[in-house]
Short mmCIF file of C-alpha atoms in Angstrom, two decimals:
data_model
loop_
_atom_site.label_atom_id
_atom_site.label_comp_id
_atom_site.label_asym_id
_atom_site.label_seq_id
_atom_site.Cartn_x
_atom_site.Cartn_y
_atom_site.Cartn_z
CA MET A 1 45.81 10.58 8.85
CA ALA A 2 42.75 10.24 11.03
CA ASN A 3 40.43 7.44 9.84
CA LEU A 4 36.30 7.42 8.86
CA GLN A 5 36.10 7.93 12.89
CA GLY A 6 37.49 11.23 12.48
CA PHE A 7 36.48 12.01 9.26
CA GLU A 8 32.99 13.80 8.94
CA ARG A 9 29.77 11.63 8.08
CA ALA A 10 29.05 14.72 5.37
CA GLU A 11 32.61 14.57 3.77
CA TYR A 12 31.83 10.94 3.37
CA GLN A 13 28.74 11.31 2.35
CA GLN A 14 29.99 13.94 -0.38
CA VAL A 15 33.02 12.13 -1.35
CA LYS A 16 30.75 8.97 -1.97
CA ALA A 17 28.45 11.40 -4.22
CA ASP A 18 31.24 12.80 -5.66
CA LEU A 19 32.32 9.40 -7.27
CA HIS A 20 29.09 8.50 -7.59
CA ARG A 21 28.48 10.83 -10.26
CA LYS A 22 32.07 10.43 -12.20
CA ILE A 23 31.64 6.75 -11.96
CA LEU A 24 28.05 7.30 -13.72
CA ASP A 25 30.12 9.18 -16.24
CA ARG A 26 32.61 6.78 -17.23
CA LEU A 27 29.43 4.29 -17.52
CA ASP A 28 27.62 3.55 -20.12
CA LEU A 29 23.95 3.38 -18.90
CA GLU A 30 21.79 1.90 -21.44
CA LYS A 31 24.58 -0.73 -22.18
CA LEU A 32 24.57 -1.43 -18.64
CA GLY A 33 20.93 -2.28 -17.97
CA ARG A 34 21.52 -4.89 -20.65
CA SER A 35 23.93 -6.69 -19.09
CA GLN A 36 23.83 -10.14 -17.03
CA GLY A 37 23.70 -9.30 -13.19
CA ASP A 38 26.90 -10.86 -11.76
CA SER A 39 29.31 -10.47 -14.80
CA ALA A 40 28.21 -6.54 -15.12
CA ARG A 41 28.14 -5.97 -11.22
CA ASP A 42 32.31 -7.27 -11.16
CA GLU A 43 32.65 -5.16 -14.17
CA VAL A 44 31.69 -2.17 -12.82
CA LEU A 45 33.42 -2.89 -8.91
CA VAL A 46 36.83 -3.20 -10.54
CA VAL A 47 35.78 0.75 -12.24
CA ILE A 48 34.70 1.48 -8.46
CA ARG A 49 37.58 0.45 -6.84
CA ASN A 50 39.73 2.29 -9.18
CA ALA A 51 38.23 5.03 -8.59
CA VAL A 52 37.31 5.43 -4.99
CA ASN A 53 41.67 4.26 -4.90
CA ALA A 54 42.70 7.06 -6.83
CA GLU A 55 40.93 9.98 -4.65
CA VAL A 56 42.74 11.59 -2.11
CA VAL A 57 40.98 10.69 0.90
CA PRO A 58 41.21 9.85 4.69
CA LEU A 59 40.09 6.10 4.26
CA SER A 60 41.04 2.84 5.24
CA PHE A 61 40.99 -0.50 3.08
CA ALA A 62 38.20 -1.84 4.35
CA GLU A 63 36.38 1.83 4.36
CA ARG A 64 37.01 2.06 1.10
CA GLU A 65 36.25 -1.53 0.44
CA LYS A 66 32.46 -0.14 2.01
CA LEU A 67 32.28 2.73 0.23
CA SER A 68 32.89 0.91 -3.27
CA ARG A 69 30.38 -1.49 -2.04
CA GLU A 70 27.84 0.89 -1.36
CA ILE A 71 28.38 3.04 -4.96
CA LEU A 72 27.67 -0.62 -6.51
CA ASP A 73 24.43 -1.00 -4.38
CA GLU A 74 23.13 2.73 -5.94
CA ILE A 75 24.05 1.48 -9.67
CA PHE A 76 22.57 -2.07 -9.26
CA GLY A 77 19.66 -1.45 -6.65
CA LEU A 78 17.56 1.68 -6.68
CA GLY A 79 20.27 4.62 -6.94
CA PRO A 80 19.92 6.94 -4.97
CA LEU A 81 16.93 5.35 -2.95
CA GLU A 82 18.67 2.60 -1.62
CA PRO A 83 19.71 4.22 1.75
CA LEU A 84 15.73 5.47 1.70
CA LEU A 85 14.42 1.94 1.17
CA LYS A 86 17.04 1.04 4.17
CA ASP A 87 15.30 3.23 6.51
CA HIS A 88 11.82 1.64 8.25
CA SER A 89 11.09 5.19 9.39
CA VAL A 90 10.09 5.80 5.81
CA SER A 91 6.57 5.59 4.79
CA ASP A 92 6.67 7.11 1.47
CA ILE A 93 9.27 7.86 -1.50
CA LEU A 94 8.16 10.69 -3.96
CA VAL A 95 10.39 11.30 -6.57
CA ASN A 96 9.09 14.91 -8.52
CA ARG A 97 11.97 15.17 -10.90
CA TYR A 98 15.41 13.76 -10.84
CA ASP A 99 16.50 16.40 -8.48
CA ARG A 100 13.69 16.77 -6.22
CA VAL A 101 12.97 13.90 -3.61
CA TYR A 102 10.66 13.94 -1.34
CA ILE A 103 9.96 11.48 1.85
CA GLU A 104 7.31 11.57 4.60
CA ARG A 105 7.84 9.62 7.65
CA ALA A 106 5.52 10.34 10.43
CA GLY A 107 2.61 11.75 8.65
CA LYS A 108 5.20 14.47 7.51
CA LEU A 109 6.53 14.91 4.59
CA GLU A 110 10.20 16.46 3.67
CA LEU A 111 12.75 17.34 1.04
CA THR A 112 15.85 15.36 1.22
CA GLY A 113 19.44 16.31 -0.59
CA LEU A 114 18.64 13.13 -2.66
CA SER A 115 19.03 13.55 -6.49
CA PHE A 116 19.60 11.11 -9.92
CA LYS A 117 22.67 11.94 -12.03
CA ASP A 118 19.34 13.52 -14.49
CA SER A 119 16.18 12.40 -15.96
CA ALA A 120 18.10 9.58 -18.11
CA HIS A 121 19.05 8.20 -14.68
CA LEU A 122 15.96 8.52 -12.71
CA MET A 123 14.21 6.51 -15.93
CA GLN A 124 16.47 3.79 -16.10
CA ILE A 125 15.82 2.92 -12.22
CA ILE A 126 11.94 3.08 -12.94
CA GLU A 127 12.83 0.43 -15.87
CA ARG A 128 14.71 -1.81 -13.68
CA ILE A 129 11.41 -1.73 -11.35
CA VAL A 130 8.91 -2.00 -13.78
CA SER A 131 10.75 -4.96 -15.49
CA ARG A 132 10.90 -7.10 -12.67
CA VAL A 133 7.51 -7.79 -12.24
CA GLY A 134 6.82 -8.00 -16.02
CA ARG A 135 5.71 -4.33 -16.94
CA ARG A 136 7.13 -1.94 -18.92
CA VAL A 137 6.90 1.96 -19.33
CA ASP A 138 7.87 3.91 -22.64
CA GLU A 139 6.13 6.45 -24.57
CA SER A 140 3.42 4.46 -25.53
CA SER A 141 2.55 3.72 -22.13
CA PRO A 142 4.33 6.54 -20.11
CA MET A 143 2.15 5.37 -16.72
CA VAL A 144 2.69 1.69 -14.59
CA ASP A 145 2.03 0.51 -11.65
CA ALA A 146 3.97 -2.29 -9.62
CA ARG A 147 5.97 -3.44 -7.16
CA LEU A 148 9.05 -3.66 -5.26
CA PRO A 149 9.98 -7.13 -4.04
CA ASP A 150 9.01 -6.36 -0.54
CA GLY A 151 5.62 -5.53 -1.65
CA SER A 152 5.83 -1.75 -1.45
CA ARG A 153 3.88 -0.27 -4.26
CA VAL A 154 5.27 1.85 -7.27
CA ASN A 155 3.83 3.90 -9.10
CA ALA A 156 5.63 6.01 -12.63
CA ILE A 157 4.70 8.57 -14.57
CA ILE A 158 7.09 9.81 -17.61
CA PRO A 159 6.68 12.44 -20.46
CA PRO A 160 4.85 13.21 -22.55
CA LEU A 161 2.52 13.34 -19.46
CA ALA A 162 4.82 14.34 -16.78
CA ILE A 163 6.10 17.41 -18.40
CA ASP A 164 9.28 17.77 -15.62
CA GLY A 165 10.42 14.09 -16.44
CA PRO A 166 10.03 11.47 -15.22
CA CYS A 167 8.25 10.85 -11.66
CA LEU A 168 8.02 7.89 -8.98
CA SER A 169 5.47 7.11 -6.37
CA ILE A 170 7.19 4.33 -4.02
CA ARG A 171 4.38 3.69 -1.32
CA ARG A 172 5.81 1.55 1.49
CA PHE A 173 5.71 -1.57 3.18
CA GLY A 174 7.28 -2.57 6.13
CA ARG A 175 9.56 -5.53 6.44
CA GLU A 176 7.27 -6.83 8.82
CA PRO A 177 3.35 -6.45 8.15
CA VAL A 178 1.43 -4.17 11.00
CA THR A 179 -0.23 -6.16 13.25
CA ALA A 180 -3.53 -5.85 15.20
CA ARG A 181 -1.21 -5.05 18.63
CA ASN A 182 0.78 -2.67 16.52
CA MET A 183 -3.13 -0.28 15.56
CA ILE A 184 -3.69 -0.64 19.16
CA GLU A 185 -0.53 0.67 20.62
CA ASN A 186 -0.68 3.49 17.39
CA HIS A 187 -4.27 4.32 19.02
CA SER A 188 -5.48 3.14 15.02
CA LEU A 189 -8.49 1.72 16.62
CA THR A 190 -9.07 -0.04 20.96
CA GLU A 191 -9.15 -3.28 21.93
CA ALA A 192 -13.05 -2.84 21.93
CA MET A 193 -13.37 -2.49 18.27
CA LEU A 194 -10.83 -5.31 17.61
CA GLU A 195 -12.93 -7.10 19.05
CA VAL A 196 -16.07 -6.82 17.42
CA LEU A 197 -13.86 -6.54 14.02
CA SER A 198 -12.13 -9.84 14.67
CA ALA A 199 -16.08 -11.31 15.89
CA MET A 200 -17.59 -10.10 12.45
CA VAL A 201 -14.74 -11.91 10.18
CA LYS A 202 -14.78 -14.95 11.73
CA GLY A 203 -18.22 -14.97 11.87
CA ARG A 204 -18.47 -14.55 8.37
CA LEU A 205 -19.86 -10.99 7.58
CA ASN A 206 -19.26 -9.10 4.49
CA ILE A 207 -17.29 -6.17 4.86
CA LEU A 208 -15.98 -2.74 3.37
CA ILE A 209 -13.04 -0.93 4.47
CA SER A 210 -13.88 2.71 3.11
CA GLY A 211 -10.89 5.57 3.24
CA GLY A 212 -8.95 7.99 1.47
CA THR A 213 -5.58 8.10 -0.08
CA GLY A 214 -2.46 6.62 2.66
CA ALA A 215 -5.36 6.33 5.30
CA GLY A 216 -4.28 2.83 5.59
CA LYS A 217 -6.91 0.50 4.07
CA THR A 218 -4.51 -2.19 3.37
CA THR A 219 -3.10 -2.42 6.31
CA LEU A 220 -6.33 -3.09 8.56
CA LEU A 221 -7.61 -4.99 5.56
CA ASN A 222 -3.83 -6.99 6.35
CA VAL A 223 -4.81 -7.36 9.71
CA LEU A 224 -8.56 -8.30 9.36
CA SER A 225 -7.31 -11.49 7.12
CA GLY A 226 -5.47 -12.43 9.32
CA TYR A 227 -8.53 -13.60 11.34
CA ILE A 228 -9.81 -15.78 8.80
CA PRO A 229 -9.77 -19.76 9.79
CA ASN A 230 -6.75 -21.41 8.32
CA SER A 231 -9.33 -23.93 7.21
CA ASP A 232 -11.35 -21.62 4.62
CA ARG A 233 -10.41 -20.97 1.11
CA ILE A 234 -8.98 -17.39 0.20
CA VAL A 235 -8.82 -16.20 -3.02
CA THR A 236 -7.35 -12.58 -3.21
CA ILE A 237 -7.47 -10.23 -6.32
CA GLU A 238 -5.20 -6.83 -6.98
CA ASP A 239 -4.53 -4.53 -9.49
CA ALA A 240 -0.49 -4.83 -7.83
CA ALA A 241 0.05 -7.43 -5.17
CA GLU A 242 0.15 -6.09 -1.64
CA LEU A 243 -1.80 -8.68 0.63
CA GLN A 244 0.26 -10.30 2.78
CA LEU A 245 -2.20 -13.22 4.04
CA LYS A 246 -0.53 -15.82 6.21
CA GLN A 247 -3.25 -18.75 5.69
CA GLU A 248 -2.52 -21.78 4.27
CA HIS A 249 -4.76 -22.00 1.43
CA VAL A 250 -4.54 -18.73 -0.05
CA VAL A 251 -4.61 -18.04 -3.96
CA ARG A 252 -3.46 -14.47 -5.28
CA LEU A 253 -4.92 -13.12 -8.70
CA GLU A 254 -3.34 -10.42 -10.08
CA THR A 255 -4.94 -8.02 -12.65
CA ARG A 256 -2.18 -7.72 -16.35
CA PRO A 257 -2.28 -4.46 -18.33
CA PRO A 258 -2.47 -4.13 -22.32
CA ASN A 259 0.81 -5.47 -24.01
CA ILE A 260 2.83 -3.06 -26.66
CA GLU A 261 -0.19 -3.92 -29.31
CA GLY A 262 -2.96 -2.50 -26.53
CA LYS A 263 -4.33 -6.35 -25.99
CA GLY A 264 -3.94 -8.68 -23.45
CA SER A 265 -5.16 -7.13 -20.83
CA VAL A 266 -6.99 -8.61 -18.17
CA ARG A 267 -8.96 -6.80 -15.53
CA GLN A 268 -10.09 -7.08 -11.95
CA ARG A 269 -14.00 -8.44 -13.11
CA GLN A 270 -12.92 -10.91 -14.96
CA LEU A 271 -10.90 -12.01 -12.30
CA VAL A 272 -13.59 -11.86 -10.22
CA ILE A 273 -15.53 -13.93 -11.91
CA ASN A 274 -13.01 -16.25 -12.96
CA SER A 275 -12.40 -16.48 -8.77
CA LEU A 276 -15.85 -18.08 -8.84
CA ARG A 277 -15.02 -20.50 -10.35
CA MET A 278 -12.48 -21.46 -7.99
CA ARG A 279 -14.35 -22.73 -5.31
CA PRO A 280 -13.79 -19.85 -3.04
CA ASP A 281 -14.79 -19.70 1.08
CA ARG A 282 -13.98 -16.60 0.81
CA ILE A 283 -13.31 -13.16 -1.86
CA VAL A 284 -10.54 -10.66 -0.93
CA VAL A 285 -10.28 -7.40 -3.38
CA GLY A 286 -7.42 -5.21 -2.76
CA GLU A 287 -9.94 -2.27 -4.15
CA VAL A 288 -13.47 -2.34 -5.92
CA ARG A 289 -12.81 1.14 -8.52
CA GLY A 290 -15.17 -0.14 -11.18
CA GLU A 291 -17.52 -2.30 -12.90
CA GLU A 292 -15.89 -5.47 -10.71
CA ALA A 293 -18.17 -4.42 -7.87
CA PHE A 294 -21.65 -5.71 -9.05
CA ASP A 295 -19.74 -9.29 -9.45
CA MET A 296 -18.45 -8.37 -5.89
CA LEU A 297 -22.02 -7.86 -4.47
CA GLN A 298 -23.48 -11.33 -6.60
CA ALA A 299 -20.32 -13.40 -4.96
CA MET A 300 -21.06 -11.76 -1.48
CA ASN A 301 -24.82 -12.87 -1.91
CA THR A 302 -24.24 -16.26 -2.88
CA GLY A 303 -22.50 -18.19 -1.23
CA HIS A 304 -19.16 -16.61 -0.49
CA GLU A 305 -20.14 -14.69 2.71
CA GLY A 306 -17.28 -13.24 4.75
CA SER A 307 -15.96 -11.39 2.14
CA LEU A 308 -13.23 -8.42 2.52
CA THR A 309 -13.04 -4.72 0.49
CA THR A 310 -11.70 -1.65 0.17
CA VAL A 311 -13.08 1.54 -1.49
CA HIS A 312 -11.86 5.06 -1.77
CA ALA A 313 -14.39 7.44 -0.11
CA ASN A 314 -14.67 9.83 2.84
CA SER A 315 -17.31 8.30 5.12
CA PRO A 316 -19.81 5.32 5.03
CA ARG A 317 -22.13 6.64 2.84
CA ASP A 318 -19.74 7.85 0.92
CA ALA A 319 -18.52 4.89 0.34
CA LEU A 320 -21.66 2.94 -0.38
CA ALA A 321 -22.59 5.92 -3.21
CA ARG A 322 -19.33 5.02 -4.66
CA ILE A 323 -20.39 1.53 -4.79
CA GLU A 324 -23.64 2.49 -6.42
CA ASN A 325 -21.58 4.37 -9.48
CA MET A 326 -19.31 1.72 -9.99
CA VAL A 327 -22.28 -0.89 -10.24
CA SER A 328 -23.78 1.43 -12.86
CA MET A 329 -20.74 1.23 -14.62
CA ALA A 330 -21.82 -2.76 -14.97
CA ASN A 331 -24.10 -1.19 -18.10
CA LEU A 332 -26.73 -3.46 -17.06
CA ASN A 333 -29.75 -1.25 -16.53
CA ILE A 334 -30.36 -2.00 -12.94
CA PRO A 335 -32.99 0.33 -11.45
CA GLU A 336 -31.92 2.01 -8.91
CA ARG A 337 -33.50 0.85 -5.88
CA ALA A 338 -32.30 -3.06 -6.56
CA VAL A 339 -29.01 -1.89 -6.87
CA ARG A 340 -29.35 -0.30 -3.57
CA HIS A 341 -31.30 -3.56 -2.06
CA GLN A 342 -28.58 -5.24 -3.07
CA ILE A 343 -25.66 -3.60 -1.78
CA ALA A 344 -27.49 -3.43 1.86
CA SER A 345 -28.17 -7.50 1.60
CA ALA A 346 -24.67 -7.73 0.51
CA VAL A 347 -22.31 -6.15 2.70
CA HIS A 348 -22.81 -6.02 6.71
CA ALA A 349 -20.60 -3.59 8.00
CA VAL A 350 -18.78 -0.65 6.74
CA VAL A 351 -15.47 0.64 8.50
CA GLN A 352 -13.82 4.18 7.74
CA ILE A 353 -10.36 4.48 8.35
CA ALA A 354 -8.86 7.92 7.80
CA ARG A 355 -5.79 9.76 7.71
CA LEU A 356 -6.01 12.84 10.35
CA SER A 357 -3.67 16.30 10.13
CA ASP A 358 -1.24 14.93 12.21
CA GLY A 359 -0.15 11.69 10.04
CA THR A 360 -2.23 9.25 12.29
CA ARG A 361 -3.98 7.03 11.05
CA LYS A 362 -7.21 5.79 12.79
CA VAL A 363 -10.28 3.96 12.53
CA ILE A 364 -13.26 6.70 12.46
CA THR A 365 -16.15 4.87 12.47
CA VAL A 366 -17.60 1.22 12.62
CA SER A 367 -20.90 0.89 10.56
CA GLU A 368 -23.33 -1.39 10.43
CA ILE A 369 -25.87 -1.73 7.57
CA THR A 370 -29.37 -2.19 9.02
CA GLY A 371 -31.53 -2.30 5.80
CA MET A 372 -33.82 -0.11 3.44
CA ASP A 373 -35.64 2.50 4.94
CA ARG A 374 -37.84 2.69 1.55
CA ASP A 375 -35.70 4.18 -0.99
CA LEU A 376 -32.42 4.65 1.28
CA ILE A 377 -29.36 2.17 2.25
CA ALA A 378 -29.99 2.63 6.53
CA MET A 379 -26.71 2.72 8.68
CA GLN A 380 -26.16 2.77 11.94
CA ASP A 381 -22.88 3.88 14.02
CA ILE A 382 -21.77 1.13 16.45
CA PHE A 383 -17.84 2.64 17.10
CA GLU A 384 -16.88 6.55 16.66
CA PHE A 385 -13.48 8.68 16.71
CA GLU A 386 -14.67 11.93 18.53
CA ARG A 387 -12.51 14.60 17.70
CA GLN A 388 -11.99 17.04 20.50
CA SER A 389 -8.43 18.86 19.79
CA VAL A 390 -5.21 19.82 19.09
CA ASP A 391 -2.60 20.41 21.76
CA GLU A 392 0.29 22.81 20.93
CA ASN A 393 2.37 19.83 19.37
CA GLY A 394 0.12 19.40 16.42
CA LYS A 395 -1.10 16.31 17.84
CA VAL A 396 -4.83 15.58 17.40
CA ARG A 397 -6.83 14.32 20.71
CA GLY A 398 -9.94 12.85 20.86
CA ILE A 399 -12.28 9.55 22.02
CA PHE A 400 -13.22 6.43 21.20
CA ARG A 401 -15.91 5.61 22.31
CA ALA A 402 -19.01 3.29 21.51
CA THR A 403 -22.36 4.87 20.37
CA GLY A 404 -24.37 2.38 22.84
CA THR A 405 -25.86 0.68 19.64
CA ARG A 406 -25.92 -2.95 20.11
CA PRO A 407 -25.17 -4.18 16.08
CA GLN A 408 -28.48 -6.75 14.58
CA PHE A 409 -25.21 -8.63 13.38
CA ALA A 410 -24.87 -9.83 17.05
CA ASP A 411 -27.40 -12.89 16.98
CA ARG A 412 -26.21 -14.12 14.22
CA LEU A 413 -22.37 -14.25 15.64
CA ALA A 414 -23.77 -16.07 18.13
CA THR A 415 -25.33 -18.11 16.32
CA ALA A 416 -21.26 -18.50 14.55
CA GLY A 417 -19.94 -19.04 18.29
CA ALA A 418 -18.35 -15.70 18.56
CA ARG A 419 -20.27 -13.89 21.17
CA LEU A 420 -19.82 -10.25 21.36
CA ARG A 421 -19.80 -9.36 25.46
CA PRO A 422 -22.19 -6.24 26.19
CA ALA A 423 -19.71 -3.91 27.93
CA LEU A 424 -17.65 -3.88 24.33
CA PHE A 425 -20.63 -1.64 23.51
CA GLU A 426 -20.13 0.88 26.49
CA ALA A 427 -16.09 1.56 26.51
CA LYS A 428 -14.80 4.74 25.50
CA VAL A 429 -11.01 5.46 25.63
CA GLU A 430 -9.16 8.71 25.47
CA VAL A 431 -6.44 9.64 23.28
#
């Protein structure tokens, strides 16, 4: 009888799926979730091998063992999601309900043929993810953010908030962090833009990275943070730890949700305030989204220059307006003009990144904040991406170009030893 070389891959996957369902039917999922790892794996492996050996399929002993191990990984890993997690081309995994699993690949969404046994099986996988990082999800706390061991970001929401059953979203992070060279090769920015941005980080300018959901803000923040000198003490503050800084002197802080009694939460603002007592040279906030914006501005204005953060916004001007609104959430009754003046003196530049219609991510503008113009914050663009057309394959075509404006912070960078070449502000690259 033919072996796996002659055995259709689709048939192999079908056999595997059928066996997986049969074995799950025999197992007590709730009891299995409470079992100790190694002993439970050994017991389940015996059940799997017996089930595989009972099937009349054209597989050798080695192939049956491989099939048994794959099913075991699905049970003790993340179930049907395991093959997706091993596929590095998948950037997002979106489970709308137990039998509707979508992925994003190369910026495009597609439906997979994968499914869970039922909502209880999906719920078990969600609980397995969140328990690893000390979080919980149940009817009293039906929303949760967590992360996988590789740093991928996870969000889960369950009934009664999710009407059609548990919903799971996984934002993937590659095994190897995206580098500056990767961003240039992917045409996310140009050599000239990167040279200026790296000089801004080395020269201790405060930078705000702005963009929409999935635009690549955290990726760009990771790349820029790589230019912070190894001698600086860095404190990172995040809701879910995603940053992958390579420097030696890094302290990572993470917020904590409330416990089952609704107490014990630690918010970002508390961590920002506490970080000021930790003698940081740089403070990196994964994303400002509330009243911590006020304390972040205070830190930038009082000796913690060179700090970096991100914000959800669709343009540099919107980003500043959002920061202004967040400061008002602190209920400090500061006059509007005073808040804008503080923003103008604290933030030196806004870097806008966006995901375009073809799924590519590009730095759209690099804008300098030049001060106040009466009651408004004055800005000027240094670089911009000018969209020109969409080709027959749906690819966005355009030009990265310098506006020709020499930034006011160029002199400050020169005194810090990061002299910018005049040619950088005349560059133009077509993509």
